[in-house]
Amino acid sequence: MLSTHLLMTNFLNGSEGRVYLDTASPRVCIRGPEDLTKNDYYDIGYETLPEDSVFPFMELRAAAVDRRRCGQFISKKFNRKFLDDMRCRIIAQLVTLIDAGVRHVILSAFGCGAFRNPANNVAVIYREEIEKRATHFDVVVFAIFHAGYGPDNFTPFQKVFLGFNGDDDCAKFVCSCEGFCTPPRQVRQKKC
């Protein structure tokens, strides 16, 4: 019998084609964007949102492929294994959302930070898999933060999603943060 820890690890890895999504107990966002101008030890840097701006959200929890131990150079065969595993995990995210009827979703540069997955590859996988399931979503947003150092994950995602809806303007910047929105429902279906 598998331990609870191993069962949860497999679940978060999408081993059974699904990942964690708590639709029964939504979280509540009560804080706004970070204010880096404050330098107060006791202030956490996030203003409390006005009451009419507080909103519920559902947490999707999934584990990305961890490439930290791979080094810079890996064989094509090993790289293909990583990419196939990442594709399975991304599909598990999308299937979980679809099964729960979630039509508006905010995703990230899944595994492209500390886990060192190439942002271009991850963006391509997301685009391909979202295109296959576009009718199940009204809005898909990628919230991608770039701290100004380390790898730039934003630009590869933006480039990969340009033209997603059949025009060159589809990757929209949202607010002043680095993120863009792709409404997949407007995807033009390719004819084979």
PDB file of C-alpha atoms in Angstrom:
ATOM      1  CA  MET A   1       0.000   0.000   0.000  1.00  0.00           C
ATOM      2  CA  LEU A   2       1.263   3.461  -0.920  1.00  0.00           C
ATOM      3  CA  SER A   3       1.853   6.005   1.821  1.00  0.00           C
ATOM      4  CA  THR A   4      -0.316   9.117   1.995  1.00  0.00           C
ATOM      5  CA  HIS A   5       2.738  11.168   1.038  1.00  0.00           C
ATOM      6  CA  LEU A   6       3.381   9.101  -2.103  1.00  0.00           C
ATOM      7  CA  LEU A   7      -0.302   9.145  -3.062  1.00  0.00           C
ATOM      8  CA  MET A   8      -0.383  12.952  -2.831  1.00  0.00           C
ATOM      9  CA  THR A   9       2.905  13.229  -4.742  1.00  0.00           C
ATOM     10  CA  ASN A  10       1.500  11.082  -7.551  1.00  0.00           C
ATOM     11  CA  PHE A  11      -1.709  13.133  -7.513  1.00  0.00           C
ATOM     12  CA  LEU A  12       0.156  16.451  -7.798  1.00  0.00           C
ATOM     13  CA  ASN A  13       2.342  14.957 -10.555  1.00  0.00           C
ATOM     14  CA  GLY A  14      -0.805  14.217 -12.565  1.00  0.00           C
ATOM     15  CA  SER A  15      -0.008  10.494 -12.615  1.00  0.00           C
ATOM     16  CA  GLU A  16      -3.693   9.572 -12.901  1.00  0.00           C
ATOM     17  CA  GLY A  17      -4.530  12.337 -15.384  1.00  0.00           C
ATOM     18  CA  ARG A  18      -5.843  14.760 -12.758  1.00  0.00           C
ATOM     19  CA  VAL A  19      -4.354  17.226 -10.262  1.00  0.00           C
ATOM     20  CA  TYR A  20      -5.580  18.954  -7.085  1.00  0.00           C
ATOM     21  CA  LEU A  21      -8.426  21.455  -7.422  1.00  0.00           C
ATOM     22  CA  ASP A  22     -10.494  22.377  -4.387  1.00  0.00           C
ATOM     23  CA  THR A  23     -13.869  23.569  -5.667  1.00  0.00           C
ATOM     24  CA  ALA A  24     -15.634  22.951  -2.337  1.00  0.00           C
ATOM     25  CA  SER A  25     -13.646  25.503  -0.316  1.00  0.00           C
ATOM     26  CA  PRO A  26     -12.579  28.464  -2.449  1.00  0.00           C
ATOM     27  CA  ARG A  27      -9.770  30.644  -1.105  1.00  0.00           C
ATOM     28  CA  VAL A  28     -10.405  34.368  -0.717  1.00  0.00           C
ATOM     29  CA  CYS A  29      -8.067  37.074  -1.988  1.00  0.00           C
ATOM     30  CA  ILE A  30      -8.026  39.978   0.462  1.00  0.00           C
ATOM     31  CA  ARG A  31      -4.716  41.632  -0.505  1.00  0.00           C
ATOM     32  CA  GLY A  32      -3.805  43.684  -3.557  1.00  0.00           C
ATOM     33  CA  PRO A  33      -0.564  44.043  -5.505  1.00  0.00           C
ATOM     34  CA  GLU A  34       2.747  44.296  -3.705  1.00  0.00           C
ATOM     35  CA  ASP A  35       3.889  47.824  -2.862  1.00  0.00           C
ATOM     36  CA  LEU A  36       7.691  47.841  -3.039  1.00  0.00           C
ATOM     37  CA  THR A  37       7.902  51.498  -2.000  1.00  0.00           C
ATOM     38  CA  LYS A  38       7.168  50.654   1.628  1.00  0.00           C
ATOM     39  CA  ASN A  39      10.147  49.885   3.784  1.00  0.00           C
ATOM     40  CA  ASP A  40       8.413  49.137   7.060  1.00  0.00           C
ATOM     41  CA  TYR A  41       9.550  46.004   8.912  1.00  0.00           C
ATOM     42  CA  TYR A  42       6.010  45.324  10.144  1.00  0.00           C
ATOM     43  CA  ASP A  43       4.281  45.988   6.825  1.00  0.00           C
ATOM     44  CA  ILE A  44       4.148  42.944   4.533  1.00  0.00           C
ATOM     45  CA  GLY A  45       3.881  45.211   1.479  1.00  0.00           C
ATOM     46  CA  TYR A  46       0.395  44.209   0.329  1.00  0.00           C
ATOM     47  CA  GLU A  47      -2.478  46.613   0.906  1.00  0.00           C
ATOM     48  CA  THR A  48      -5.792  45.158   2.036  1.00  0.00           C
ATOM     49  CA  LEU A  49      -8.287  45.261  -0.823  1.00  0.00           C
ATOM     50  CA  PRO A  50     -11.449  47.355  -0.474  1.00  0.00           C
ATOM     51  CA  GLU A  51     -14.379  45.128   0.503  1.00  0.00           C
ATOM     52  CA  ASP A  52     -15.972  45.346  -2.960  1.00  0.00           C
ATOM     53  CA  SER A  53     -12.720  44.093  -4.554  1.00  0.00           C
ATOM     54  CA  VAL A  54     -12.280  40.979  -2.388  1.00  0.00           C
ATOM     55  CA  PHE A  55     -12.848  37.855  -4.494  1.00  0.00           C
ATOM     56  CA  PRO A  56     -12.905  34.064  -4.185  1.00  0.00           C
ATOM     57  CA  PHE A  57     -10.687  31.779  -6.251  1.00  0.00           C
ATOM     58  CA  MET A  58     -10.026  28.073  -6.581  1.00  0.00           C
ATOM     59  CA  GLU A  59      -6.503  26.788  -6.132  1.00  0.00           C
ATOM     60  CA  LEU A  60      -5.183  24.384  -8.761  1.00  0.00           C
ATOM     61  CA  ARG A  61      -2.157  22.600  -7.361  1.00  0.00           C
ATOM     62  CA  ALA A  62       0.205  20.625  -9.590  1.00  0.00           C
ATOM     63  CA  ALA A  63       3.893  19.722  -9.532  1.00  0.00           C
ATOM     64  CA  ALA A  64       6.095  20.619 -12.485  1.00  0.00           C
ATOM     65  CA  VAL A  65       8.923  18.474 -13.811  1.00  0.00           C
ATOM     66  CA  ASP A  66      12.060  19.201 -11.775  1.00  0.00           C
ATOM     67  CA  ARG A  67      15.153  19.668 -13.962  1.00  0.00           C
ATOM     68  CA  ARG A  68      17.461  21.085 -11.294  1.00  0.00           C
ATOM     69  CA  ARG A  69      19.737  18.051 -11.262  1.00  0.00           C
ATOM     70  CA  CYS A  70      20.028  17.743 -15.035  1.00  0.00           C
ATOM     71  CA  GLY A  71      22.782  20.199 -15.723  1.00  0.00           C
ATOM     72  CA  GLN A  72      22.940  22.244 -18.875  1.00  0.00           C
ATOM     73  CA  PHE A  73      23.407  19.475 -21.408  1.00  0.00           C
ATOM     74  CA  ILE A  74      21.094  16.477 -21.612  1.00  0.00           C
ATOM     75  CA  SER A  75      20.531  13.984 -24.410  1.00  0.00           C
ATOM     76  CA  LYS A  76      17.683  14.466 -26.886  1.00  0.00           C
ATOM     77  CA  LYS A  77      16.115  11.236 -25.635  1.00  0.00           C
ATOM     78  CA  PHE A  78      16.195  12.407 -22.004  1.00  0.00           C
ATOM     79  CA  ASN A  79      14.900  15.856 -22.997  1.00  0.00           C
ATOM     80  CA  ARG A  80      12.016  14.214 -24.915  1.00  0.00           C
ATOM     81  CA  LYS A  81      11.133  12.225 -21.761  1.00  0.00           C
ATOM     82  CA  PHE A  82      11.019  15.452 -19.719  1.00  0.00           C
ATOM     83  CA  LEU A  83       8.863  17.202 -22.325  1.00  0.00           C
ATOM     84  CA  ASP A  84       6.465  14.250 -22.581  1.00  0.00           C
ATOM     85  CA  ASP A  85       6.147  14.194 -18.778  1.00  0.00           C
ATOM     86  CA  MET A  86       5.525  17.959 -18.729  1.00  0.00           C
ATOM     87  CA  ARG A  87       2.858  17.586 -21.430  1.00  0.00           C
ATOM     88  CA  CYS A  88       1.068  14.922 -19.330  1.00  0.00           C
ATOM     89  CA  ARG A  89       1.105  17.230 -16.310  1.00  0.00           C
ATOM     90  CA  ILE A  90      -0.246  20.182 -18.306  1.00  0.00           C
ATOM     91  CA  ILE A  91      -2.971  17.994 -19.820  1.00  0.00           C
ATOM     92  CA  ALA A  92      -3.867  16.856 -16.283  1.00  0.00           C
ATOM     93  CA  GLN A  93      -4.278  20.519 -15.253  1.00  0.00           C
ATOM     94  CA  LEU A  94      -6.562  21.298 -18.180  1.00  0.00           C
ATOM     95  CA  VAL A  95      -8.630  18.108 -17.806  1.00  0.00           C
ATOM     96  CA  THR A  96      -9.075  18.820 -14.086  1.00  0.00           C
ATOM     97  CA  LEU A  97     -10.315  22.339 -14.851  1.00  0.00           C
ATOM     98  CA  ILE A  98     -12.649  21.124 -17.611  1.00  0.00           C
ATOM     99  CA  ASP A  99     -14.106  18.353 -15.440  1.00  0.00           C
ATOM    100  CA  ALA A 100     -14.839  20.933 -12.720  1.00  0.00           C
ATOM    101  CA  GLY A 101     -16.473  23.311 -15.218  1.00  0.00           C
ATOM    102  CA  VAL A 102     -13.897  26.049 -14.635  1.00  0.00           C
ATOM    103  CA  ARG A 103     -14.029  28.370 -17.663  1.00  0.00           C
ATOM    104  CA  HIS A 104     -11.819  31.250 -16.438  1.00  0.00           C
ATOM    105  CA  VAL A 105      -8.305  30.306 -15.408  1.00  0.00           C
ATOM    106  CA  ILE A 106      -5.027  31.947 -14.454  1.00  0.00           C
ATOM    107  CA  LEU A 107      -1.962  29.824 -15.170  1.00  0.00           C
ATOM    108  CA  SER A 108       1.762  30.388 -14.764  1.00  0.00           C
ATOM    109  CA  ALA A 109       5.087  29.663 -16.423  1.00  0.00           C
ATOM    110  CA  PHE A 110       4.740  26.175 -14.922  1.00  0.00           C
ATOM    111  CA  GLY A 111       8.131  24.924 -13.735  1.00  0.00           C
ATOM    112  CA  CYS A 112      10.124  27.578 -15.601  1.00  0.00           C
ATOM    113  CA  GLY A 113      11.652  29.204 -12.537  1.00  0.00           C
ATOM    114  CA  ALA A 114      13.477  27.205  -9.905  1.00  0.00           C
ATOM    115  CA  PHE A 115      12.731  23.898 -11.678  1.00  0.00           C
ATOM    116  CA  ARG A 116      14.540  25.154 -14.817  1.00  0.00           C
ATOM    117  CA  ASN A 117      12.118  24.037 -17.497  1.00  0.00           C
ATOM    118  CA  PRO A 118      12.670  25.931 -20.771  1.00  0.00           C
ATOM    119  CA  ALA A 119       9.936  28.578 -21.004  1.00  0.00           C
ATOM    120  CA  ASN A 120       9.664  28.269 -24.786  1.00  0.00           C
ATOM    121  CA  ASN A 121       8.994  24.518 -24.571  1.00  0.00           C
ATOM    122  CA  VAL A 122       6.458  24.888 -21.765  1.00  0.00           C
ATOM    123  CA  ALA A 123       4.671  27.713 -23.615  1.00  0.00           C
ATOM    124  CA  VAL A 124       4.459  25.606 -26.792  1.00  0.00           C
ATOM    125  CA  ILE A 125       2.977  22.686 -24.843  1.00  0.00           C
ATOM    126  CA  TYR A 126       0.412  24.957 -23.172  1.00  0.00           C
ATOM    127  CA  ARG A 127      -0.564  26.493 -26.503  1.00  0.00           C
ATOM    128  CA  GLU A 128      -0.961  23.135 -28.240  1.00  0.00           C
ATOM    129  CA  GLU A 129      -2.997  21.628 -25.413  1.00  0.00           C
ATOM    130  CA  ILE A 130      -5.168  24.722 -24.848  1.00  0.00           C
ATOM    131  CA  GLU A 131      -5.922  24.875 -28.582  1.00  0.00           C
ATOM    132  CA  LYS A 132      -7.230  21.302 -28.444  1.00  0.00           C
ATOM    133  CA  ARG A 133      -9.567  22.257 -25.586  1.00  0.00           C
ATOM    134  CA  ALA A 134     -10.308  25.906 -26.435  1.00  0.00           C
ATOM    135  CA  THR A 135     -14.090  25.508 -26.429  1.00  0.00           C
ATOM    136  CA  HIS A 136     -13.979  24.562 -22.744  1.00  0.00           C
ATOM    137  CA  PHE A 137     -12.543  27.924 -21.630  1.00  0.00           C
ATOM    138  CA  ASP A 138     -13.744  31.512 -21.889  1.00  0.00           C
ATOM    139  CA  VAL A 139     -10.540  33.143 -20.647  1.00  0.00           C
ATOM    140  CA  VAL A 140      -7.043  31.817 -20.061  1.00  0.00           C
ATOM    141  CA  VAL A 141      -4.547  34.204 -18.466  1.00  0.00           C
ATOM    142  CA  PHE A 142      -0.861  33.588 -17.877  1.00  0.00           C
ATOM    143  CA  ALA A 143       0.395  35.568 -14.891  1.00  0.00           C
ATOM    144  CA  ILE A 144       4.147  35.566 -15.384  1.00  0.00           C
ATOM    145  CA  PHE A 145       6.407  37.518 -13.082  1.00  0.00           C
ATOM    146  CA  HIS A 146       9.888  38.628 -14.062  1.00  0.00           C
ATOM    147  CA  ALA A 147      11.891  39.936 -11.128  1.00  0.00           C
ATOM    148  CA  GLY A 148      14.462  41.600 -13.375  1.00  0.00           C
ATOM    149  CA  TYR A 149      17.054  38.887 -12.853  1.00  0.00           C
ATOM    150  CA  GLY A 150      17.212  35.206 -13.741  1.00  0.00           C
ATOM    151  CA  PRO A 151      15.539  33.763 -16.820  1.00  0.00           C
ATOM    152  CA  ASP A 152      12.934  35.833 -18.660  1.00  0.00           C
ATOM    153  CA  ASN A 153       9.905  33.555 -18.835  1.00  0.00           C
ATOM    154  CA  PHE A 154       7.540  36.284 -19.984  1.00  0.00           C
ATOM    155  CA  THR A 155       8.936  36.907 -23.479  1.00  0.00           C
ATOM    156  CA  PRO A 156       8.883  33.253 -24.639  1.00  0.00           C
ATOM    157  CA  PHE A 157       5.238  32.881 -23.532  1.00  0.00           C
ATOM    158  CA  GLN A 158       4.257  36.125 -25.211  1.00  0.00           C
ATOM    159  CA  LYS A 159       5.937  35.093 -28.486  1.00  0.00           C
ATOM    160  CA  VAL A 160       4.422  31.604 -28.491  1.00  0.00           C
ATOM    161  CA  PHE A 161       0.898  32.943 -27.903  1.00  0.00           C
ATOM    162  CA  LEU A 162       1.079  35.734 -30.498  1.00  0.00           C
ATOM    163  CA  GLY A 163      -1.509  34.953 -33.156  1.00  0.00           C
ATOM    164  CA  PHE A 164      -3.315  32.528 -30.854  1.00  0.00           C
ATOM    165  CA  ASN A 165      -6.706  33.898 -31.864  1.00  0.00           C
ATOM    166  CA  GLY A 166      -5.770  34.349 -35.494  1.00  0.00           C
ATOM    167  CA  ASP A 167      -4.363  37.858 -35.198  1.00  0.00           C
ATOM    168  CA  ASP A 168      -1.112  39.380 -34.031  1.00  0.00           C
ATOM    169  CA  ASP A 169      -2.755  41.372 -31.232  1.00  0.00           C
ATOM    170  CA  CYS A 170      -4.117  38.444 -29.221  1.00  0.00           C
ATOM    171  CA  ALA A 171      -1.478  38.452 -26.491  1.00  0.00           C
ATOM    172  CA  LYS A 172      -2.715  41.395 -24.456  1.00  0.00           C
ATOM    173  CA  PHE A 173      -0.801  43.013 -21.632  1.00  0.00           C
ATOM    174  CA  VAL A 174      -2.887  43.178 -18.476  1.00  0.00           C
ATOM    175  CA  CYS A 175      -2.541  46.182 -16.150  1.00  0.00           C
ATOM    176  CA  SER A 176       1.072  47.161 -15.560  1.00  0.00           C
ATOM    177  CA  CYS A 177       2.118  43.722 -14.395  1.00  0.00           C
ATOM    178  CA  GLU A 178       3.779  41.295 -16.742  1.00  0.00           C
ATOM    179  CA  GLY A 179       0.959  39.038 -17.795  1.00  0.00           C
ATOM    180  CA  PHE A 180      -1.155  38.550 -20.857  1.00  0.00           C
ATOM    181  CA  CYS A 181      -4.587  37.216 -21.607  1.00  0.00           C
ATOM    182  CA  THR A 182      -5.654  34.850 -24.345  1.00  0.00           C
ATOM    183  CA  PRO A 183      -9.381  34.293 -24.863  1.00  0.00           C
ATOM    184  CA  PRO A 184      -9.232  30.828 -26.454  1.00  0.00           C
ATOM    185  CA  ARG A 185     -12.896  30.714 -27.344  1.00  0.00           C
ATOM    186  CA  GLN A 186     -12.064  32.913 -30.306  1.00  0.00           C
ATOM    187  CA  VAL A 187      -9.447  30.523 -31.669  1.00  0.00           C
ATOM    188  CA  ARG A 188      -9.881  29.883 -35.348  1.00  0.00           C
ATOM    189  CA  GLN A 189     -10.069  26.158 -35.840  1.00  0.00           C
ATOM    190  CA  LYS A 190      -7.484  24.791 -38.264  1.00  0.00           C
ATOM    191  CA  LYS A 191      -8.868  22.625 -41.033  1.00  0.00           C
ATOM    192  CA  CYS A 192      -6.957  19.451 -41.789  1.00  0.00           C
TER     193      CYS A 192
END
